[in-house]
Every structure is written in structure tokens, then in C-alpha cells.
Short mmCIF file of C-alpha atoms in Angstrom, two decimals:
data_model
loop_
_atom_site.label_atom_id
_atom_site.label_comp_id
_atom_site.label_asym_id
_atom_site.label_seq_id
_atom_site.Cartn_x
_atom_site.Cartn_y
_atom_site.Cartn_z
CA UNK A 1 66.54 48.49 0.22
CA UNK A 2 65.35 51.52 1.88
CA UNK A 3 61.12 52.38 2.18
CA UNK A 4 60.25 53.20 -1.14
CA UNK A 5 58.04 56.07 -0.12
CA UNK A 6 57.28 58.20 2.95
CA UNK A 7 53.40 56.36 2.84
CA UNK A 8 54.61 53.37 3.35
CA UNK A 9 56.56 54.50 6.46
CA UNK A 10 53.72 55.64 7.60
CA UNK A 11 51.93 52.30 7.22
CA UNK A 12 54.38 50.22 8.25
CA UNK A 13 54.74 52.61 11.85
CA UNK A 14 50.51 52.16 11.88
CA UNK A 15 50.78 48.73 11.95
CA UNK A 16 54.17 48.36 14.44
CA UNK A 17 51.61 50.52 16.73
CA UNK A 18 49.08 48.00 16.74
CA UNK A 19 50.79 45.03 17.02
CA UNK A 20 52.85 47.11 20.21
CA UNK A 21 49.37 46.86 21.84
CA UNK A 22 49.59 43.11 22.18
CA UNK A 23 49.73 41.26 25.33
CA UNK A 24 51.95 38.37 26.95
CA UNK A 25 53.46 35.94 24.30
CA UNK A 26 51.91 37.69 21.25
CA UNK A 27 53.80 40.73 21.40
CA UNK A 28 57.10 39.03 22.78
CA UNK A 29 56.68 37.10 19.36
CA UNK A 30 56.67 40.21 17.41
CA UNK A 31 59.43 41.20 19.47
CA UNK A 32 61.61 38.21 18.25
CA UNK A 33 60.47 38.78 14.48
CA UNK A 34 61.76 42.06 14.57
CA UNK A 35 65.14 41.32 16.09
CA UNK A 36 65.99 38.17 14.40
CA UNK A 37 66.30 40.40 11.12
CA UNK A 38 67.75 43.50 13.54
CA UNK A 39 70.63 40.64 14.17
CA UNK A 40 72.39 38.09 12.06
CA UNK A 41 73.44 36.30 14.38
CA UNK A 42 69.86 36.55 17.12
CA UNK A 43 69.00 33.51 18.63
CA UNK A 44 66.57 33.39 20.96
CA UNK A 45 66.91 30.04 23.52
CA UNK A 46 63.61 27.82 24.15
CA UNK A 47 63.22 27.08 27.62
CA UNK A 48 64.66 23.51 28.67
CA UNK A 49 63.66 22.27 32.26
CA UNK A 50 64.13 23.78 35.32
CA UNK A 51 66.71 26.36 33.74
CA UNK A 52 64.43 27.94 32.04
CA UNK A 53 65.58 29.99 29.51
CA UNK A 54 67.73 31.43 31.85
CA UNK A 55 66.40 35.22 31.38
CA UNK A 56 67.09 35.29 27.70
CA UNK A 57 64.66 36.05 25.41
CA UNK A 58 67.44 36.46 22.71
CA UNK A 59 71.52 37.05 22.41
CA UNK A 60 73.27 38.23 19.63
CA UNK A 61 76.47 39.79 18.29
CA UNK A 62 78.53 36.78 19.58
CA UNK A 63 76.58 36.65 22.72
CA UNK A 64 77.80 40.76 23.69
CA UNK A 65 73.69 41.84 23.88
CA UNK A 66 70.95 39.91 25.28
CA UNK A 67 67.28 40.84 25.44
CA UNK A 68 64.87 40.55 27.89
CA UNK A 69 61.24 41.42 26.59
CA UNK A 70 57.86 41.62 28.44
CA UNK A 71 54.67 42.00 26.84
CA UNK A 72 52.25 43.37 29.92
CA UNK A 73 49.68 41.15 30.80
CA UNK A 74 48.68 42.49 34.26
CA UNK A 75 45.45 45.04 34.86
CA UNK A 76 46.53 46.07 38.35
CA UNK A 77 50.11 46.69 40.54
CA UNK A 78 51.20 47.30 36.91
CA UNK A 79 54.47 48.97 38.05
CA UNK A 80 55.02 46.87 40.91
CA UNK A 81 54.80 43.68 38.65
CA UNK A 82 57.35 45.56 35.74
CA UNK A 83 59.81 45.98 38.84
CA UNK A 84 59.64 42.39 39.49
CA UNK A 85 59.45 41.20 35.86
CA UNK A 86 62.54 43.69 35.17
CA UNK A 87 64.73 42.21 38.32
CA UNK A 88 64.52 38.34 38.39
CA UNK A 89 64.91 38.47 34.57
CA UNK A 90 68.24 40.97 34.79
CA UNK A 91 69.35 38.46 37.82
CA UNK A 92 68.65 35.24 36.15
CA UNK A 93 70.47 36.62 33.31
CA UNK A 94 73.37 38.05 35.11
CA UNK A 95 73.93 34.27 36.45
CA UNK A 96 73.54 31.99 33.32
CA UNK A 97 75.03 34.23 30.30
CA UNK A 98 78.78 35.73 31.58
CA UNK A 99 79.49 37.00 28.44
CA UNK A 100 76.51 39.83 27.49
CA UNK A 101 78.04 43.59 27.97
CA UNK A 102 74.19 45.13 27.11
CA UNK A 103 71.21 44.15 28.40
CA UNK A 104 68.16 45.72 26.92
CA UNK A 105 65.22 45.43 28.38
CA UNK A 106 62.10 45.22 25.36
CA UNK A 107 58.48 46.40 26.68
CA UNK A 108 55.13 47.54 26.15
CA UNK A 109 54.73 47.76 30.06
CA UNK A 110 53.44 50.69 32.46
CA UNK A 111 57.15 51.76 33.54
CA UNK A 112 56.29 53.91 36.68
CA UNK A 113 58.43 55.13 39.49
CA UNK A 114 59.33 51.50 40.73
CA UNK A 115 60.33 50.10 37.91
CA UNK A 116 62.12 53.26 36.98
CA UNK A 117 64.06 53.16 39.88
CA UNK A 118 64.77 49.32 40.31
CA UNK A 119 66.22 50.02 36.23
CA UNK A 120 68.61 53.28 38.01
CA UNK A 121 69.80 50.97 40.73
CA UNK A 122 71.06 48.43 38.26
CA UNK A 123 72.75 50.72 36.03
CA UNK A 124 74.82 52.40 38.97
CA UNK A 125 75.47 48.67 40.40
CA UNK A 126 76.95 47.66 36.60
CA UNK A 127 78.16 51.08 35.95
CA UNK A 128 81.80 51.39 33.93
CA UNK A 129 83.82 51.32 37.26
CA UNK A 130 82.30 47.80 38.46
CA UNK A 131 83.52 44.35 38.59
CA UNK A 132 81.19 43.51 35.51
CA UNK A 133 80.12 46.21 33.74
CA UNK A 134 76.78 46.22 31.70
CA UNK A 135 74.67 48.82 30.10
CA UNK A 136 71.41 48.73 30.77
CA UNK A 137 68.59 49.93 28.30
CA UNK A 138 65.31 50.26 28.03
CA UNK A 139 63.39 50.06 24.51
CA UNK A 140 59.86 50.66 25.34
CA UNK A 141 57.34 49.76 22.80
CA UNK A 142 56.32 51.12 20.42
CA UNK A 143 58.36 54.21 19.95
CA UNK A 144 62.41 52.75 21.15
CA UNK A 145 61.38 49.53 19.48
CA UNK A 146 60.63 51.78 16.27
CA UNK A 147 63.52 54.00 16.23
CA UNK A 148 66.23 51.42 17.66
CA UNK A 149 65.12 48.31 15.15
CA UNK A 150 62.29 48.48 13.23
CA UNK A 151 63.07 51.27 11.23
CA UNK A 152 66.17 50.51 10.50
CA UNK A 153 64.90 47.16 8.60
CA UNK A 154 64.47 46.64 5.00
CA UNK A 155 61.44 46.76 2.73
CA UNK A 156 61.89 43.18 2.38
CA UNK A 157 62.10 42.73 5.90
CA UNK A 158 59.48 44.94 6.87
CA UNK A 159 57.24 43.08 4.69
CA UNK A 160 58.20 39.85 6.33
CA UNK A 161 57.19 40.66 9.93
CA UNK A 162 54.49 43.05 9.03
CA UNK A 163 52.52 41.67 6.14
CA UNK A 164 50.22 43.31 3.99
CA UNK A 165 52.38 45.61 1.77
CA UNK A 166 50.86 45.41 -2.05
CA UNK A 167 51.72 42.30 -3.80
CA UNK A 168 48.82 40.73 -6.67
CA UNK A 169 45.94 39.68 -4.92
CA UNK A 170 44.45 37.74 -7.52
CA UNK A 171 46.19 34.54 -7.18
CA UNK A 172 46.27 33.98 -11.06
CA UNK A 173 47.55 37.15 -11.68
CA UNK A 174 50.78 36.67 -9.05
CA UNK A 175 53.25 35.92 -11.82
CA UNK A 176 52.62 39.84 -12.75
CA UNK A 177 54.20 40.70 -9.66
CA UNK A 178 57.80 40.99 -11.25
CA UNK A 179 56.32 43.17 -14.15
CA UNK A 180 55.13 45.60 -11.50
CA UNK A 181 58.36 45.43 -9.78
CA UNK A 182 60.54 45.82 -13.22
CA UNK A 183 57.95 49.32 -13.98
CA UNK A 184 58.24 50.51 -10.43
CA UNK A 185 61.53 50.67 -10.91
CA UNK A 186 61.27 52.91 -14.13
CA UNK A 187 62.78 56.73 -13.35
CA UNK A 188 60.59 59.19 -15.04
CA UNK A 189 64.10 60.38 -17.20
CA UNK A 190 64.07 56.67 -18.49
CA UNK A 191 60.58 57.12 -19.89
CA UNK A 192 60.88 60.37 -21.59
CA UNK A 193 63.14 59.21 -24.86
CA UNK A 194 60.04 56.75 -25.44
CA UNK A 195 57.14 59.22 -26.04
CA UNK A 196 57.56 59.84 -29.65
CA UNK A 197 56.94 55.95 -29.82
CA UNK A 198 54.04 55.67 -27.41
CA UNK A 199 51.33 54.59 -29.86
CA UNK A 200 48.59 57.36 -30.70
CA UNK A 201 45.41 56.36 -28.83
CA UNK A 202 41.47 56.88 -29.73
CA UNK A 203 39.54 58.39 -27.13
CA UNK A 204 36.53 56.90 -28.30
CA UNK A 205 36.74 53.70 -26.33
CA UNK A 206 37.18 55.97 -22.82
CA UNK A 207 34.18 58.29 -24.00
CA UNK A 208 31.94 54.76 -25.10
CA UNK A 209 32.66 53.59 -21.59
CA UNK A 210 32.59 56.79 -19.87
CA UNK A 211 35.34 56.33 -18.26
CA UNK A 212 35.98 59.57 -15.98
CA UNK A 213 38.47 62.37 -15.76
CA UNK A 214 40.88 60.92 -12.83
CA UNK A 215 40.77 57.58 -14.82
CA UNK A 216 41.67 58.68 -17.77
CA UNK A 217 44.44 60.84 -16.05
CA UNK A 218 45.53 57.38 -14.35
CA UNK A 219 45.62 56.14 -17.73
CA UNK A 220 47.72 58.53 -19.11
CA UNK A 221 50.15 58.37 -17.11
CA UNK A 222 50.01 54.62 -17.24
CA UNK A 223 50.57 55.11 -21.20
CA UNK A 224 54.33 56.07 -20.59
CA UNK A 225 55.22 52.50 -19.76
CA UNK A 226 53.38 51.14 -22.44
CA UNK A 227 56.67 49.80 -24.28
CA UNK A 228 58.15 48.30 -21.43
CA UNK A 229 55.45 45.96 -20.77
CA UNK A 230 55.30 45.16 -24.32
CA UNK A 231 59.18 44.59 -24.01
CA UNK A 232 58.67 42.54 -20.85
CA UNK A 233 55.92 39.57 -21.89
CA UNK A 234 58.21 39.81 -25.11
CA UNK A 235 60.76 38.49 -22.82
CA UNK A 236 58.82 35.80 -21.20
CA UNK A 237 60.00 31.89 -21.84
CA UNK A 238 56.09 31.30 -22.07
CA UNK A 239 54.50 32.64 -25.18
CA UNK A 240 50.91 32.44 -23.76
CA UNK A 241 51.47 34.57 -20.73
CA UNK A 242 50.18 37.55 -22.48
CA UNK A 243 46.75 36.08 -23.78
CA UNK A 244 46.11 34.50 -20.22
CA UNK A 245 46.61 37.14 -18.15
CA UNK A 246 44.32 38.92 -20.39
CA UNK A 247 41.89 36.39 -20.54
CA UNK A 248 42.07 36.76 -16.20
CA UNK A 249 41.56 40.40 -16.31
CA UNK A 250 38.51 40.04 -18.62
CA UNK A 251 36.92 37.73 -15.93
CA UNK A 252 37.74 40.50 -13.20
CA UNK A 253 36.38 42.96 -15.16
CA UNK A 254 32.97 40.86 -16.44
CA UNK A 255 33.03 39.85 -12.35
CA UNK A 256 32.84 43.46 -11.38
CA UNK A 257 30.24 44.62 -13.75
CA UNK A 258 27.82 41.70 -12.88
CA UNK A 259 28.46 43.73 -9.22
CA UNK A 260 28.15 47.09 -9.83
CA UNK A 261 27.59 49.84 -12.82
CA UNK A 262 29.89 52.84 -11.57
CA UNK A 263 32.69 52.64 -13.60
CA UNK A 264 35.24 53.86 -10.64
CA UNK A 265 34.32 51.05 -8.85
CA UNK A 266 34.65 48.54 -11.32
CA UNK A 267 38.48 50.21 -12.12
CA UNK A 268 39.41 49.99 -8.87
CA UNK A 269 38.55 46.69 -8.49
CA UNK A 270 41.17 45.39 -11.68
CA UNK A 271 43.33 47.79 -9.30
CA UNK A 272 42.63 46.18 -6.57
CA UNK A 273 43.04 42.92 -8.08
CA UNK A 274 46.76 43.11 -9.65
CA UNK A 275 48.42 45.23 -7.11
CA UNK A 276 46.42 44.66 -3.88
CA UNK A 277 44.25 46.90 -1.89
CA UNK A 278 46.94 49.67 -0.71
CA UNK A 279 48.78 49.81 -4.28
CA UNK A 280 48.08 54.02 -4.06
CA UNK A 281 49.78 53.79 -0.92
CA UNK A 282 52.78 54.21 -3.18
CA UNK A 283 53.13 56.82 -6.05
CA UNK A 284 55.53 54.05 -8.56
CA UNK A 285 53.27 51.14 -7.55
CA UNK A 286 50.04 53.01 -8.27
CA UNK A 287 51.59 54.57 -11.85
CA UNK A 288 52.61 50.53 -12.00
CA UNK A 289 49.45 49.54 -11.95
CA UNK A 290 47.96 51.88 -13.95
CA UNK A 291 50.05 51.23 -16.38
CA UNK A 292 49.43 47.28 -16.58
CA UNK A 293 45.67 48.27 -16.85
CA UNK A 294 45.35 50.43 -19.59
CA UNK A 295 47.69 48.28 -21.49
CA UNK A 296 44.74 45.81 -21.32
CA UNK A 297 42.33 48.46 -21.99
CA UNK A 298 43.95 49.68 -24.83
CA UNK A 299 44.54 46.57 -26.28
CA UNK A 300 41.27 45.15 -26.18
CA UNK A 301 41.35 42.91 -23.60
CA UNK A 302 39.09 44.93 -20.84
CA UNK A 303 36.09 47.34 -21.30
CA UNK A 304 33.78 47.82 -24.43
CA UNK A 305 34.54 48.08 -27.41
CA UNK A 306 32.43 51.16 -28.87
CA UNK A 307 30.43 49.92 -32.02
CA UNK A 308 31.43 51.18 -35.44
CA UNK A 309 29.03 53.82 -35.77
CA UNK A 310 29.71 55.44 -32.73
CA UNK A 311 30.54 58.78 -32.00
CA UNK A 312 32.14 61.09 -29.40
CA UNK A 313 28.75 62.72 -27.19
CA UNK A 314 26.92 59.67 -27.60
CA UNK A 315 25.56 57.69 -24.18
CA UNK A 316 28.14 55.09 -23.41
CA UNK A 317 27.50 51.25 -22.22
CA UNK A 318 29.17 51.17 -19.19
CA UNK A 319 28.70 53.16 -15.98
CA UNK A 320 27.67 57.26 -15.29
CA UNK A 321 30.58 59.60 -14.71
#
């Protein structure tokens, strides 16, 4: 499955970036993450003994390709100690694994003039005319390691190696999760034979809890998925699920209020809590949660309920706008 939205590319690259800046074994780690789901077939050796690992910090594609990777630890010589690093692993290589036709060579390294022209050298040795030829490539960190693997990964995958993309972060409310999933799925065509049966909607409760303009916008749009939900927990092998994941949300929302009185913050916190802190990272996730919200809110389950003999002007209990 393909990024769901250009944000989330955007966070995803953010977050390759950082973890690019890593030293030593931390970012040779993140190295092998990314390539065990690049490859099927990527295994990457442990070191046994004197051998080593024998200069393989992973082989795949029946043993045809087999990386090298270096995660820069020196301060000084930098170049000088690339060269080196970039040699004895490319030799020890060349002598255990006969099979490999592409070596690739996976940094985050200063790659100066030495290294650059120990890398030149080798590629002319192993050139297509030679007794064993190999192409040799370099994937410096973190924009080859981007374009040449980690972008070409899966959402699924991508959330794997780089966690953090939105999932519930209220623990009780993680069995939502697929209900977010089913509505973010939801093409805006597929909602709009179901307006004529959205259900008509009082804006007294919104004006008794002065809720403000970009909620109730949120709302709105939230509205349009109204019948699927209903649909959904209708679904459900447990009857309850409804009434205790409203119960939950009432306890977010009574936990918020005891915190703060601005209204924004205490929606953003139910936000928060069912589709984690990016959700508006992503337009279908946020319009996901939205929609899971004010189906609580319209149904009773979060906010005030205005008293009976209020009207549409008057002060309202929660928060200012």
C-alpha cells in the first residue's frame, strides 16, 4: 500500500533524516531494518569467531547483492578512516562470498577525495571486462538510502521501522483502530448517496458548549460518516462495545476538563486520544477522527447537555470561544 498522503511522506523522510544522523551500530541497525523489508530474501550474517562476518552486513537476492554499511563514528581523519572502512570490508568480502555481482556500500560517512577515489579504483579493477565483475555502489545516507529503499517501502512497512504513525493512543480505545481504518477508507462519492439520511442535528448542544467555528466545521464534516459507524458497532460480535467505548471517551473528556476550560484544548485532546498525536497529519485520518467524535457528541456520550430551558445566545458551560 502506497503513502496515503503527501504529509506523511514528509514525516516519514523527517524521521529517516534523523535516525541517518546516528552513529556506529545504531544507524547500521536502522540500516538492516530498512533492507530486510527492501529484500525478501535479506539476511544479514552475525559474526562467528575469527571469520567475522566476513564483510557482510547483509546478502540478498540469492546471494547476487551484498551490503556493506558504516555508520561514522570517527571525529577526525574522517576520510582517511571511510577509505579504510570502504577497502578491508570490499576485500574481506571479495574473499568469503564468490557469488555477490553488486556490492553496495551503505553510509552516513564524510566521503572525501580518498574514499572517493579508493571507491573509482575498485570499480575500474571489477569493471565488465574483468575476471569477476562487480558493480560497485554507493548509497549514502540519508538521501540514496531514501530514494533506493526507503521510499519504495510500504505504509505498513514504513510504520514498522519508523514508528509513530497515528494509531489510538488510549490503550482502551485501541480496538477503534479498525473503525478508523474501515472510515479512512470511505471515498467522498461513497458518502454522498447517504446525506438525505444523515440525521438532522440541533445546534443547541454546540452553542451550550461553545464549541467554536473550526470545531464545528470538523464536526460537520465528521457528520457524513455518521451511518457507517452506526453500521460498523452494529456489526460487532460484542454488543457492549458501543456503551464502553463511550463510557472511555466520557472519562477523557471529564479528564480534560478537570485540566483545562478552553474548549479547543479539551477537543483535541479526545483527538489526540483515539487517533494519536499526528492524526491531522493525514486529511482521511483527521475527517476519521472527527467523525468518531461527534458521533459521541451527538449522541450524548461527550460534552453538556444544554438544560431544557436553554436558548441559542445564552452563556454556555463549557469553555470561551
Amino acid at each position: 500500500m502506497a503513502l496515503p498522503d503527501s504529509a506523511w511522506k514528509f514525516w516519514f523522510r523527517a524521521r529517516h533524516d534523523q535516525l541517518c544522523l546516528a552513529a556506529g551500530e545504531e544507524f547500521e541497525n536502522y540500516v538492516s531494518k530498512v533492507l530486510s523489508h527492501l529484500h525478501k530474501d535479506y539476511v544479514n550474517p552475525e559474526a562467528m569467531g575469527s571469520l567475522g562476518d566476513g564483510g557482510c552486513d547483509g546478502i540478498a537476492e540469492n546471494g547476487s547483492i551484498l551490503y556493506a554499511c558504516y555508520g561514522q563514528r570517527a571525529v577526525t581523519n574522517l576520510d582517511q578512516k571511510t577509505k579504510k572502512k570502504l577497502e578491508d570490508d570490499f576485500a574481506r568480502a571479495y574473499a568469503f562470498w564468490p557469488e555477490f555481482r553488486v556490492w553496495r556500500f551503505v553510509t552516513n560517512a564524510s566521503f572525501g577525495p580518498a574514499s572517493t577515489d579508493s571507491l573509482l579504483k575498485l570499480r575500474k579493477k571489477h569493471g565488465p571486462d574483468s575476471k569477476r565483475p562487480i558493480a560497485l555502489e554507493l548509497w549514502k545516507a540519508p538521501d540514496d538510502l531514501w530514494w533506493e529503499a526507503v521510499s519504495k517501502l510500504a505504509w505498513d512497512q514504513l510504520d514498522e521501522i519508523i514508528p509513530g504513525s497515528p494509531h489510538a493512543q488510549n490503550v482502551e480505545l485501541d480496538d477503534l483502530v479498525e473503525l478508523i481504518e474501515m472510515l479512512e477508507g470511505v471515498e467522498g462519492g461513497d458518502v454522498d448517496h447517504l446525506l438525505e439520511d444523515i440525521r438532522p442535528v440541533s445546534s443547541t448542544k454546540m452553542d451550550f458548549n461553545r464549541l467554536p467555528r473550526t470545531t464545528r466545521t470538523e464536526f460537520d464534516e465528521g457528520r457524513l460518516l455518521s451511518l457507517r459507524i452506526d453500521k460498523w458497532f452494529a456489526g460487532q460480535p460484542d454488543p457492549g462495545l458501543r456503551d464502553a467505548k463511550a463510557r472511555r471517551f466520557r472519562q477523557i473528556y471529564e479528564e480534560a476538563r478537570r485540566v483545562t476550560s478552553d474548549v479547543r484544548e479539551i477537543v483535541r485532546r479526545v483527538y489526540v486520544a483515539l487517533g494519536g498525536p499526528d492524526f491531522d497529519m493525514w486529511t482521511k485520518r483527521a475527517n476519521a477522527v472527527y467523525a468518531v467524535t461527534v458521533y459521541f457528541f451527538d449522541s450524548c456520550d461527550i460534552f453538556e447537555e444544554p438544560p431544557a430551558d436553554f436558548s441559542i445566545g445564552e452563556t454556555g458551560d463549557v469553555a470561551s470561544d
